[in-house]
Coordinates of C-alpha atoms and ligand atoms in Angstrom, one line a residue:
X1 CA 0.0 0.0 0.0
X2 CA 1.4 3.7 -0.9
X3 CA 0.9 5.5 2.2
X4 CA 0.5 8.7 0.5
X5 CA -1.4 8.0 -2.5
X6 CA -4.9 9.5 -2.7
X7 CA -7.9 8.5 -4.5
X8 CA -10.2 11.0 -6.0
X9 CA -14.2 10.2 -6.6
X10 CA -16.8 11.5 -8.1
X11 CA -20.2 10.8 -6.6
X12 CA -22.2 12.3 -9.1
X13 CA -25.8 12.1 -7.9
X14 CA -29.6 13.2 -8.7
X15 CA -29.3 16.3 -6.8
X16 CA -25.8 17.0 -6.8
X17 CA -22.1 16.1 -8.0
X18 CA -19.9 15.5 -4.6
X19 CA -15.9 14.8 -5.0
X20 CA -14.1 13.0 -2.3
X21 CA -10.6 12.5 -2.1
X22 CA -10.0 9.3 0.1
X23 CA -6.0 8.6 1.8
X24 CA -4.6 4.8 1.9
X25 CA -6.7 4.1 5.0
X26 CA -10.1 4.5 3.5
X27 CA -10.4 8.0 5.5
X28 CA -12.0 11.1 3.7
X29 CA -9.5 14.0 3.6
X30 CA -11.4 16.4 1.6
X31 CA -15.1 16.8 0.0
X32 CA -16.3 19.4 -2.2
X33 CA -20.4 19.5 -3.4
X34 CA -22.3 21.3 -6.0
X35 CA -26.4 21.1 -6.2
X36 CA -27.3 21.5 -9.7
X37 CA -31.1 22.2 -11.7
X38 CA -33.4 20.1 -11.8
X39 CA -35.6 20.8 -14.7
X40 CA -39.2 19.6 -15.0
X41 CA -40.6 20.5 -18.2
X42 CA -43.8 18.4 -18.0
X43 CA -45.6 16.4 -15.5
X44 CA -43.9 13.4 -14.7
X45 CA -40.9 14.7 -17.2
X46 CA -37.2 15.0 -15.0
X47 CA -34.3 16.2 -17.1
X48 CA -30.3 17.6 -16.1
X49 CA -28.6 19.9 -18.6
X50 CA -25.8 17.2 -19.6
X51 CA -23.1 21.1 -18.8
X52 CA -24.6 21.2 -15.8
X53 CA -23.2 17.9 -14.6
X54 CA -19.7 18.5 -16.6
X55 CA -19.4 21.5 -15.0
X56 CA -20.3 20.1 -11.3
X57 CA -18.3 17.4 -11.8
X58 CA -15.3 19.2 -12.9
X59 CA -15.5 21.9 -9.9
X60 CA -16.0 20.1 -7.1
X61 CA -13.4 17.3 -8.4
X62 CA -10.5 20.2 -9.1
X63 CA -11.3 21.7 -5.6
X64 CA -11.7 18.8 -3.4
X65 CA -8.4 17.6 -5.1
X66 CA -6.3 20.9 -4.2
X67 CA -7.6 20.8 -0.7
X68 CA -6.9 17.2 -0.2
X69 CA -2.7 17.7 -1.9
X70 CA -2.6 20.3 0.0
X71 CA -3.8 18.8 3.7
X72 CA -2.4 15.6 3.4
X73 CA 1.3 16.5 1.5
X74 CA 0.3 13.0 -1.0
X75 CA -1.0 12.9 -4.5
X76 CA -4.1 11.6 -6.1
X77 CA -2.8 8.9 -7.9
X78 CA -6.1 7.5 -9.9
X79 CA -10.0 8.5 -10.2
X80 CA -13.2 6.3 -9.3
X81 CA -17.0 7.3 -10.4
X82 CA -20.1 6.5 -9.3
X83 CA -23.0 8.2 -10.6
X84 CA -27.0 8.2 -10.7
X85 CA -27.7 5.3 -12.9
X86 CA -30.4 4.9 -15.9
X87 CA -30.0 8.6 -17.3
X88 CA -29.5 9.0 -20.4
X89 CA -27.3 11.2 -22.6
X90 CA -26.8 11.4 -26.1
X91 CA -24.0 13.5 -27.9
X92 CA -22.5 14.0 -31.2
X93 CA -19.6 12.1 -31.4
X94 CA -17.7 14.9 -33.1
X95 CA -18.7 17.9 -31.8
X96 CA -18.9 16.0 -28.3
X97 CA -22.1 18.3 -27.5
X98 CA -25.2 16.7 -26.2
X99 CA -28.0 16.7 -28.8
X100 CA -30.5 17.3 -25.6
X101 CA -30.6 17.1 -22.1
X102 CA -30.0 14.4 -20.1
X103 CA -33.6 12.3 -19.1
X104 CA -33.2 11.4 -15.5
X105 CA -33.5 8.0 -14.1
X106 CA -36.9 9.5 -12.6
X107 CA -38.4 10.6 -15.9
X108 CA -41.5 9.0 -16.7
X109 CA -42.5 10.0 -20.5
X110 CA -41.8 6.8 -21.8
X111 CA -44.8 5.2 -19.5
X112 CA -46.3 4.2 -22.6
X113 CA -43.7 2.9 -25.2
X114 CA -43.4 0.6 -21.8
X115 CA -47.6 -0.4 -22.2
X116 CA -47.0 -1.1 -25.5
X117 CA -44.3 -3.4 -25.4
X118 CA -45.6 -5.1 -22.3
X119 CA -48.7 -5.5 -24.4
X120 CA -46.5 -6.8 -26.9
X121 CA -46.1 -9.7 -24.8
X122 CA -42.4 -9.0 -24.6
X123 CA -41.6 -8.8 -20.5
X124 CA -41.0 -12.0 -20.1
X125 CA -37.6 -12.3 -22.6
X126 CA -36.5 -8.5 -21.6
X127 CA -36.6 -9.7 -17.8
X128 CA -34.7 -12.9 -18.2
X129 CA -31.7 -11.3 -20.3
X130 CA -31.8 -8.0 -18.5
X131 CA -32.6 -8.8 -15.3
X132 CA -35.1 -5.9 -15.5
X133 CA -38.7 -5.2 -15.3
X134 CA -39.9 -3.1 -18.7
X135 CA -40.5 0.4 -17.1
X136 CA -39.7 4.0 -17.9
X137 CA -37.0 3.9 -15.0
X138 CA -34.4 2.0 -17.0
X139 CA -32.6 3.7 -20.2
X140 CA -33.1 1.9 -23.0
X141 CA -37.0 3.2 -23.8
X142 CA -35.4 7.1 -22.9
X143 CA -32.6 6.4 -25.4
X144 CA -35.4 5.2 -28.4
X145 CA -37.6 8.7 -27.3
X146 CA -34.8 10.6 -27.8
X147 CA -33.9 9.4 -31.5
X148 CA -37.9 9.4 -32.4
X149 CA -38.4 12.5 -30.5
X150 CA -34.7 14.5 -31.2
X151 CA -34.0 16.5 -34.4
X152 CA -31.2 15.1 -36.3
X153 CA -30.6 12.2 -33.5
X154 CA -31.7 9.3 -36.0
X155 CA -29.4 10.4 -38.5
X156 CA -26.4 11.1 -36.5
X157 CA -26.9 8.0 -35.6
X158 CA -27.2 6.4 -39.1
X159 CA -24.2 8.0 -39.7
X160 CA -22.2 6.6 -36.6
X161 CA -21.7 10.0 -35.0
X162 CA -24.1 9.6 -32.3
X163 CA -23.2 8.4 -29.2
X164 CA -25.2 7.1 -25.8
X165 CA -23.9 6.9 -22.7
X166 CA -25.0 7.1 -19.0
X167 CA -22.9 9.7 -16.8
X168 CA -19.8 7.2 -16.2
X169 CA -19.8 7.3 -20.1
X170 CA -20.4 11.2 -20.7
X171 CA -17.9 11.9 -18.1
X172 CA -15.1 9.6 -19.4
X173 CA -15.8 10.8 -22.4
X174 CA -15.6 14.5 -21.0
X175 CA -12.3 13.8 -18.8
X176 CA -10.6 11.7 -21.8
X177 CA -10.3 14.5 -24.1
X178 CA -13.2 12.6 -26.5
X179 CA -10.9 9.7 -26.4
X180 CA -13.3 7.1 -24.5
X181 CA -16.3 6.1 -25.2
X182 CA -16.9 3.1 -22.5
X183 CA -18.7 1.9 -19.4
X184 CA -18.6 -0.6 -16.8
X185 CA -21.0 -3.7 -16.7
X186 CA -23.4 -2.4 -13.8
X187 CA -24.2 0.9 -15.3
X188 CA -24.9 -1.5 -18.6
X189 CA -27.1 -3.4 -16.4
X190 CA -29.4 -0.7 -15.9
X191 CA -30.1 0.3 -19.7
X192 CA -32.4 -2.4 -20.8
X193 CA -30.2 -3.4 -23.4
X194 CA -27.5 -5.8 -21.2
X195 CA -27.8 -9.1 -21.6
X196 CA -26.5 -9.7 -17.4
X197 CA -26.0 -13.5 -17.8
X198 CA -23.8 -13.3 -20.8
X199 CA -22.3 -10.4 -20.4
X200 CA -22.8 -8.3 -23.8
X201 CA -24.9 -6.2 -25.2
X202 CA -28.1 -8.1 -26.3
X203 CA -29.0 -8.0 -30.1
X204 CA -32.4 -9.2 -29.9
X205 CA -33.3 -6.6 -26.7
X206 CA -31.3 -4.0 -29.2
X207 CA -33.4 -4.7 -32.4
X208 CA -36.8 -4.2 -29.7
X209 CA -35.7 -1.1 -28.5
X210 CA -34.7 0.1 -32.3
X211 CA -31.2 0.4 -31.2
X212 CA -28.3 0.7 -33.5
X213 CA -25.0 -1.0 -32.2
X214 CA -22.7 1.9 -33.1
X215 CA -24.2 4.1 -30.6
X216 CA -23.4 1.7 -27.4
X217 CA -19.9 2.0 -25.3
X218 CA -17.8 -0.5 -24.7
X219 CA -18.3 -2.3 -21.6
X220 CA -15.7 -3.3 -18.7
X221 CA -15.8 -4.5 -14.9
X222 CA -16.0 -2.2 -12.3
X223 CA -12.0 -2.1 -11.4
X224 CA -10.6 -1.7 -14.8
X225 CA -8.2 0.8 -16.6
X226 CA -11.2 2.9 -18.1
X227 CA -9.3 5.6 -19.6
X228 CA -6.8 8.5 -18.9
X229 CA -7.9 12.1 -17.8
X230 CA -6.2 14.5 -19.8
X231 CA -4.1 17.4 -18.5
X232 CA -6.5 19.7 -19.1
X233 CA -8.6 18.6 -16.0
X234 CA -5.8 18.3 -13.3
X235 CA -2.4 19.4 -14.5
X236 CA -1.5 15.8 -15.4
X237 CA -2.5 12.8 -16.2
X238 CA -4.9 10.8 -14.2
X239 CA -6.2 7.2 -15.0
X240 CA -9.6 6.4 -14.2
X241 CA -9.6 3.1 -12.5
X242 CA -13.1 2.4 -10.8
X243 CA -16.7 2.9 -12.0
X244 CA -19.9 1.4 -10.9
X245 CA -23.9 2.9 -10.5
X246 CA -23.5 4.7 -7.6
X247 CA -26.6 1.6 -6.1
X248 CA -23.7 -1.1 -6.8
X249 CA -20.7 1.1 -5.6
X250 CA -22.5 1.9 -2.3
X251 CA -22.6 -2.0 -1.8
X252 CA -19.2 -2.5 -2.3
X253 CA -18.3 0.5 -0.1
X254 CA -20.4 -1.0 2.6
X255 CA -18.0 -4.0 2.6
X256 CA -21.2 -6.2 1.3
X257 CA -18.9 -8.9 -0.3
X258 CA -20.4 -11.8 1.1
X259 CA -24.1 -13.6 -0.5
X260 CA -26.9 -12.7 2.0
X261 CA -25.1 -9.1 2.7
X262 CA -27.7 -6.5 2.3
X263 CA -27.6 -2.5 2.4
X264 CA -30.0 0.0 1.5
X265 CA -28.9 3.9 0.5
X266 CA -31.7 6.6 1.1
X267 CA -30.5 9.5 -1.3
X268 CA -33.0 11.0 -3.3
X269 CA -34.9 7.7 -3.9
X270 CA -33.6 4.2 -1.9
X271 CA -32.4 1.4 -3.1
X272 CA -31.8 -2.4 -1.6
X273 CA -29.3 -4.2 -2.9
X274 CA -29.0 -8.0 -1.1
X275 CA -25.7 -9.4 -2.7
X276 CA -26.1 -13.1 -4.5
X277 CA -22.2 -13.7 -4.7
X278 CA -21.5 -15.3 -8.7
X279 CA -25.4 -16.7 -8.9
X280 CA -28.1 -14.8 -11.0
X281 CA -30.9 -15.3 -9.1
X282 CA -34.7 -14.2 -10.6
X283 CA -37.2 -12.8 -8.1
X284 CA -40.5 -13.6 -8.3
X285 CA -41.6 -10.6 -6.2
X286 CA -41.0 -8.1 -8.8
X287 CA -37.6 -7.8 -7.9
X288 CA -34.4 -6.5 -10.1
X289 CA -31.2 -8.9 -11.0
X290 CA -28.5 -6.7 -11.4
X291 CA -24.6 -6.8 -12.0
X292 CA -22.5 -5.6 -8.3
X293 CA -19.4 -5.0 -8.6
X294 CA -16.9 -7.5 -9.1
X295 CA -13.3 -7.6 -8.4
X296 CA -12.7 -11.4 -9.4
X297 CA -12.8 -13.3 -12.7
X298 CA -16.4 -14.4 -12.0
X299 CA -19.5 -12.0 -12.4
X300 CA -21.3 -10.6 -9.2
X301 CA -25.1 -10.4 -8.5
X302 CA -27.7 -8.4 -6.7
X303 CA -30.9 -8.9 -6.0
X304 CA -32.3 -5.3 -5.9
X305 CA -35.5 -3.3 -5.0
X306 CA -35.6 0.6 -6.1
X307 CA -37.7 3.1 -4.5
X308 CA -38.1 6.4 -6.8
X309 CA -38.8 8.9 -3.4
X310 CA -37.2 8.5 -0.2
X311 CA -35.0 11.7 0.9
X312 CA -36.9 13.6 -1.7
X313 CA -39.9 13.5 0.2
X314 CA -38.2 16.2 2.6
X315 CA -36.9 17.9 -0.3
X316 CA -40.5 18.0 -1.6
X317 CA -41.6 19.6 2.4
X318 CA -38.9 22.2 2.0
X319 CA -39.1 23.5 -1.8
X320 CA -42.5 22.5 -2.8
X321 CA -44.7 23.2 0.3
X322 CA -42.1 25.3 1.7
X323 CA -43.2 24.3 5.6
X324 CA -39.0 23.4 6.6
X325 CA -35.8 25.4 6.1
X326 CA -33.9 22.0 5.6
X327 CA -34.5 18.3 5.2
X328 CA -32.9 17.8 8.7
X329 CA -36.0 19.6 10.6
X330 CA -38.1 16.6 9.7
X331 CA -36.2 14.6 12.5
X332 CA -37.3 16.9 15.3
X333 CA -41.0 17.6 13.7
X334 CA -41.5 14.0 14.1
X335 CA -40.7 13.4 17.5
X336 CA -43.2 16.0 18.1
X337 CA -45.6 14.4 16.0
X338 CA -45.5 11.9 18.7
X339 CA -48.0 9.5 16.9
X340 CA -49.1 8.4 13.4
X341 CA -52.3 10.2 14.0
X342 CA -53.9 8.0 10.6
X343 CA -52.1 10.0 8.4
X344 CA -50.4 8.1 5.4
X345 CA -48.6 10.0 2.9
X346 CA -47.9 8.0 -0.4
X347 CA -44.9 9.7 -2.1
X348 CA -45.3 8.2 -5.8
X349 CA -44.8 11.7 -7.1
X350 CA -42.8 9.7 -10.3
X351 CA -45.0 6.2 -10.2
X352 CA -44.2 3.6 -7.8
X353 CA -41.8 1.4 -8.5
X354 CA -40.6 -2.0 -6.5
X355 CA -42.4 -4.4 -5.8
X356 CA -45.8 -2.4 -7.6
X357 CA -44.2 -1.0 -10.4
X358 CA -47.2 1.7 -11.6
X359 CA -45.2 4.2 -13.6
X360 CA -48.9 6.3 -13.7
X361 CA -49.2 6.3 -9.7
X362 CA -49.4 9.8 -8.2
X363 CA -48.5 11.0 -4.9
X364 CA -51.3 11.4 -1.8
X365 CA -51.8 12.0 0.9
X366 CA -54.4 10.0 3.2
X367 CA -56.2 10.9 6.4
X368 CA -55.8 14.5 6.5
X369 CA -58.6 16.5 9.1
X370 CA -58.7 19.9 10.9
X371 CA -56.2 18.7 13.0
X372 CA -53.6 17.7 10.9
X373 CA -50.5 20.0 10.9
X374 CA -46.8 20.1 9.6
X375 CA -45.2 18.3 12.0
X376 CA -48.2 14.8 11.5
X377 CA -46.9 15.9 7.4
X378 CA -43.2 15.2 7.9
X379 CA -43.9 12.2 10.2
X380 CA -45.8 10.9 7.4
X381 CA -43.1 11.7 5.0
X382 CA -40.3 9.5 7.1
X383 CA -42.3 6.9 8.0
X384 CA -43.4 6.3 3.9
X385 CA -40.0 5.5 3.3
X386 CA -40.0 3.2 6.1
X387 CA -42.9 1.2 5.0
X388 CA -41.4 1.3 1.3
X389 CA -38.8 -0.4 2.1
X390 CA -41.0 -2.7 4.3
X391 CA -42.4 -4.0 1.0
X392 CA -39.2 -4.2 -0.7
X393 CA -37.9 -6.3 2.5
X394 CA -41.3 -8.8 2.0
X395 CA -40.7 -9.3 -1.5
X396 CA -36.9 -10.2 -0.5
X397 CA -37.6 -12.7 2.2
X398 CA -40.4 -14.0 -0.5
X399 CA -37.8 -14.6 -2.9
X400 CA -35.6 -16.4 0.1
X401 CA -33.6 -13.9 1.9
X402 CA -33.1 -13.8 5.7
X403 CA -32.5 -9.7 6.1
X404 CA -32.1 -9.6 9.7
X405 CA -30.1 -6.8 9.7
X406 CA -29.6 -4.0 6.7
X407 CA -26.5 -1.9 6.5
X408 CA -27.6 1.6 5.8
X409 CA -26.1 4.9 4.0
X410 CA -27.2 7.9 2.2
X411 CA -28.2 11.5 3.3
X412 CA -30.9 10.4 4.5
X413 CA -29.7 8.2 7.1
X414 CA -28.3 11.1 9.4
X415 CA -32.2 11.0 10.9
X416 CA -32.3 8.9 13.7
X417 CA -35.5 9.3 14.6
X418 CA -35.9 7.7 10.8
X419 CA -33.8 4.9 11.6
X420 CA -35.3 4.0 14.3
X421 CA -38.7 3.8 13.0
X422 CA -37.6 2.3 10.3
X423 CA -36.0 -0.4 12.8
X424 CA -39.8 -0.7 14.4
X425 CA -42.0 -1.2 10.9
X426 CA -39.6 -3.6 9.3
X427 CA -38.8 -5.6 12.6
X428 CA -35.2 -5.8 11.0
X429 CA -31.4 -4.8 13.2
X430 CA -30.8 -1.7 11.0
X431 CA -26.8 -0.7 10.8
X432 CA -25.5 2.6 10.5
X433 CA -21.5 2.7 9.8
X434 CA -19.4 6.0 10.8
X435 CA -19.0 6.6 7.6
X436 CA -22.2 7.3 5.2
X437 CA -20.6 8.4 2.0
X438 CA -20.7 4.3 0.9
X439 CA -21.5 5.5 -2.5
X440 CA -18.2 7.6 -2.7
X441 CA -16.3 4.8 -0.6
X442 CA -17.2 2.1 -3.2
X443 CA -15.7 4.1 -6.4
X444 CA -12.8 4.5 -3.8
X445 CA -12.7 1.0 -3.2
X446 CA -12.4 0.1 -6.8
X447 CA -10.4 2.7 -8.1
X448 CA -7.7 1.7 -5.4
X449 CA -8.1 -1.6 -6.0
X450 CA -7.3 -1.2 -9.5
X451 CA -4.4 1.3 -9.1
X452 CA -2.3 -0.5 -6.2
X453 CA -3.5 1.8 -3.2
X454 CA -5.7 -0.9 -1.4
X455 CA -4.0 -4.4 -1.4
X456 CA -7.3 -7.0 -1.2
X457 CA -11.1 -7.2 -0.5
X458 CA -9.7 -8.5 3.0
X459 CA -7.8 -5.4 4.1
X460 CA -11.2 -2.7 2.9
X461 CA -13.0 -5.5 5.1
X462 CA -11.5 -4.2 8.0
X463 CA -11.7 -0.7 7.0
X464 CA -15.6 -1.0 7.9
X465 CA -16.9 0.1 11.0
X466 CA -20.4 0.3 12.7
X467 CA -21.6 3.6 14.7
X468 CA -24.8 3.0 15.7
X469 CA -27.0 -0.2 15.3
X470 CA -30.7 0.4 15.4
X471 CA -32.9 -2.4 17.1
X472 CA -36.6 -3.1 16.4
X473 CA -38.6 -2.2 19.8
X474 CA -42.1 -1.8 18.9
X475 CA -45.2 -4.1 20.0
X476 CA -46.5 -6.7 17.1
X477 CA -49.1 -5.3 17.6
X478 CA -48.8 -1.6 17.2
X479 CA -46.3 -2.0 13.8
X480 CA -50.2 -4.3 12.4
X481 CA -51.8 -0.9 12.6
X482 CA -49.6 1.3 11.4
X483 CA -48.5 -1.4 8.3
X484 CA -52.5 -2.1 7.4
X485 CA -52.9 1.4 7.4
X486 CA -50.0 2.2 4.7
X487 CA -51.1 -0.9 3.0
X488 CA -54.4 0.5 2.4
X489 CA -53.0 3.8 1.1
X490 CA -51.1 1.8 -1.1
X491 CA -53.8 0.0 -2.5
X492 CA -56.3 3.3 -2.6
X493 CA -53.0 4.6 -4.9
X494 CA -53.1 2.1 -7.3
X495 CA -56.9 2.0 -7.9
X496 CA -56.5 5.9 -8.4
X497 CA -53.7 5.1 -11.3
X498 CA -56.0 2.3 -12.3
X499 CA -59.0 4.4 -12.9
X500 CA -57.2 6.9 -14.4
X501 CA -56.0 4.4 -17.0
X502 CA -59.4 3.5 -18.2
Ligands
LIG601 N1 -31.7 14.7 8.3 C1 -32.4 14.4 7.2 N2 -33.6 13.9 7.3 C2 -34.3 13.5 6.2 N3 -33.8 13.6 5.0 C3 -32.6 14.1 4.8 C4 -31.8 14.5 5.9 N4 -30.6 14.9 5.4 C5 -30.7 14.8 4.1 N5 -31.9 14.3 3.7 C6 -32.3 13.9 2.3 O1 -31.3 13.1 1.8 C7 -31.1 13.4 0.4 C8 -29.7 13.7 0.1 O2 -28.9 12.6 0.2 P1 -27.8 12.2 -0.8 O3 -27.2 10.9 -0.4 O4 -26.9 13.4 -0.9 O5 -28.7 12.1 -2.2 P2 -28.4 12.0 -3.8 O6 -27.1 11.2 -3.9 O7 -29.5 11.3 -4.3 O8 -28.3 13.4 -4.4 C9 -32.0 14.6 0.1 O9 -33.1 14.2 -0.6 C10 -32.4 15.2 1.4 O10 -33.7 15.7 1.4
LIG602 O1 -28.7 9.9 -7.1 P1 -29.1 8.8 -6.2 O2 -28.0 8.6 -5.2 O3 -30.5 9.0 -5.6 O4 -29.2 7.4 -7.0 C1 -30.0 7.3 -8.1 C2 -30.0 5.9 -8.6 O5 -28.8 5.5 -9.1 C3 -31.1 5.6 -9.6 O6 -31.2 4.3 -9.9

């Protein structure tokens, strides 16, 4: 191990791009964040202006990197990325401008191209090669809208100068001068196009999708030599050497390396990812397969179950309804809630996805009276993503899992009142570890891995610690009410989106 070598990430997220420079011990030595626009054109519609996350990426890399020479006396000797998974971007290869902006993971538009090819009677051979349910969350139907839907896309295409990527691909392709056009296999996993058990881009999920070949990157493992940042970004050189969706990187980072390991992230939405070592196992609870990250000759697995709203509920309390300052006030409002008073608060502001999968679901709110005030509001807003992930934890122990105890990360998690709750609904030991940047850890992991920093899996083992371990403490009793309640407003949901359909 090089005891001063540094690693820099890039954690570029929904919300914001966050770079981390870690030291040989796994310990942060400097962090630099940028929020960026979120633009909402249409309802249901999410979209990034592809500069936006350059730009983000670029700053808060160059600055955290500066600080963290400059601190420690060592030098960042490779990069790792993790980044929101599913967006798309599109960009002329020549040019290397975006022919529109990026559509987020979140975006809905494509709700139905996704009827019609479940209609189609197509879900059946897209789940078993890509692991994936057929929904507007994954990229592959937000790649075909943009070359029906984009001026000039189809024929850039025709004429091999357009180019797709997800953000691991647009940055590379960014830091790399134009150079690199590539990704790693868990971002691929994520497209709709990734054939997970084989390993390759699938022709037959390409011709459905009306996807030409030339516009896909090349595809490596997670600890690989992706390409070289050129001078222009750092004053030297600097290889990339780690990339993974930031879902599969916050595994990793959360030292899940062994089958049965489970963590769940609560950023902007939540995902839980139970690790299923080298064997591609198929839910059938409506559950993803999905590549982790691998550091070994033989692919990795994940069971995994996405949530689109968890911490964005509180974003939703601060900037929509404008009754908090910040997302943290929603840990003291609750305590003073001091009980669910009946009110349910579905967040499915974007559909619902795992285990109901409704991209047309809307967001409501349930058991409102004269009574009800902010602080019942933002109890109902914690305790939804609580119960969300309650379903996603029945659907996992339906397919076979024992989660007794979840390993925990995100923004999100610094609510303890959250954690605890969410200890009480699920009935399940949840783990918080003193360090809840997993997501920026894992590209860390990898990156170092890759370049020489870290010496084995064994030795970033040890590097994990636990700070505080929530246990469940709530009567059987008491967590039947409160879960037939939300399981009502779930089901009220659904008939809404149903009716709406018809
Ligand atoms: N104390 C808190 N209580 C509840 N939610 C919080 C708290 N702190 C942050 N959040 C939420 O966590 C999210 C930010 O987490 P982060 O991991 O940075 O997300 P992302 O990577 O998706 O951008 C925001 O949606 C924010 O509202
Ligand atoms: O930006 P995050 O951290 O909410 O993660 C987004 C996910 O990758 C979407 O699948």
């Amino acid at each position: 191990m090089q005891s001063d070598a540094l690693i820099l990430t890039l954690d570029q997220g929904t919300t914001s791009s966050r770079a981390m420079v870690f030291d040989a011990s796994g310990a942060v030595v400097a962090v630099a964040q940028e929020e960026f626009a979120q633009h909402f054109p249409k309802p249901g519609w999410v979209e990034h202006d592809p500069e936006d996350i350059w730009q983000t990426t670029l700053d808060t890399a160059r600055r955290a990197m500066v600080a963290a020479e400059a601190e420690t006396g060592g030098k960042v000797v490779s990069i790792g990325i993790a980044n929101q998974r599913e967006t798309v971007i599109v960009w002329n290869r020549e040019t290397g401008k975006p022919v529109s902006r990026a559509i987020v993971w979140q975006d809905r538009r494509t709700a139905s191209m996704c009827e019609a090819l479940k209609a189609g009677g197509h879900e059946d051979m897209v789940n078993e090669r890509s692991g994936l349910t057929i929904d507007p969350y994954f990229s592959g139907t937000k790649l075909r809208w943009i070359l029906e839907n984009v001026p000039d896309a189809a024929s850039l295409a025709d004429a091999g100068k357009l180019a797709f990527g997800t953000v691991d691909s647009f940055l590379m392709y960014r830091l790399s001068g134009g150079q690199a056009h590539v990704t790693d296999e868990t971002n691929a996993s994520r497209t709709l196009l990734y054939n997970i058990r084989e390993g390759r881009w699938d022709e037959d999920l390409l011709r459905l999708l009306k996807v030409p070949r030339s516009v896909l990157p090349d595809v490596k493992t997670s600890a690989a030599a992706f390409c070289d940042a050129v001078p222009e970004w750092f004053g030297r050189v600097l290889p990339v050497t780690g990339v993974a969706g930031d879902q599969q990187s916050a595994a990793f980072g959360q030292a899940c390396f062994h089958p049965g390991m489970v963590k769940s992230t609560y950023g902007t939405g939540c995902f839980l990812l139970a690790n299923c070592g080298d064997e591609c196992l198929t839910s059938t609870n409506r559950l993803l397969s999905t590549i982790a990250c691998r550091t070994g000759a033989a692919p990795q697995f994940a069971v995994e179950g996405s949530i689109f709203i968890a911490g964005a509920v509180s974003q939703w309390l601060r900037d929509s309804l404008q009754i908090i300052k910040s997302a943290s006030e929603t840990e003291l409002l609750a305590q003073q809630a001091g009980g669910n008073e009946g009110v349910y608060f579905v967040p499915a502001f974007t559909g619902l996805g795992a285990p109901h999968w409704d991209a047309d679901a809307r967001g409501a709110m349930y058991g409102l009276t004269r009574g009800t005030n902010k602080a019942d509001i933002a109890r109902a807003a914690l305790e939804s993503v609580a119960y969300q992930t309650l379903d996603l934890l029945t659907a996992l122990n339906a397919d076979g899992f024992d989660a007794g105890r979840i390993r925990v990360d995100g923004g999100m998690v610094a609510n303890s009142w959250f954690l605890q709750f969410l200890a009480d609904v699920t009935a399940t030991t949840i783990d918080r570890p003193d360090m809840i940047e997993s997501t920026a850890r894992g590209a860390a992991f990898l990156s170092g891995l890759q370049s020489g920093v870290f010496d084995s899996v064994d030795t970033l083992e040890k590097l994990w610690q636990s700070e505080t371990v929530f246990r469940p403490s709530m009567h059987d009793a008491e967590r039947k009410v409160l879960v037939t309640g939300w399981q009502k407003a779930v089901k009220t949901t659904l008939y809404r989106a149903q009716l709406d359909r018809e």
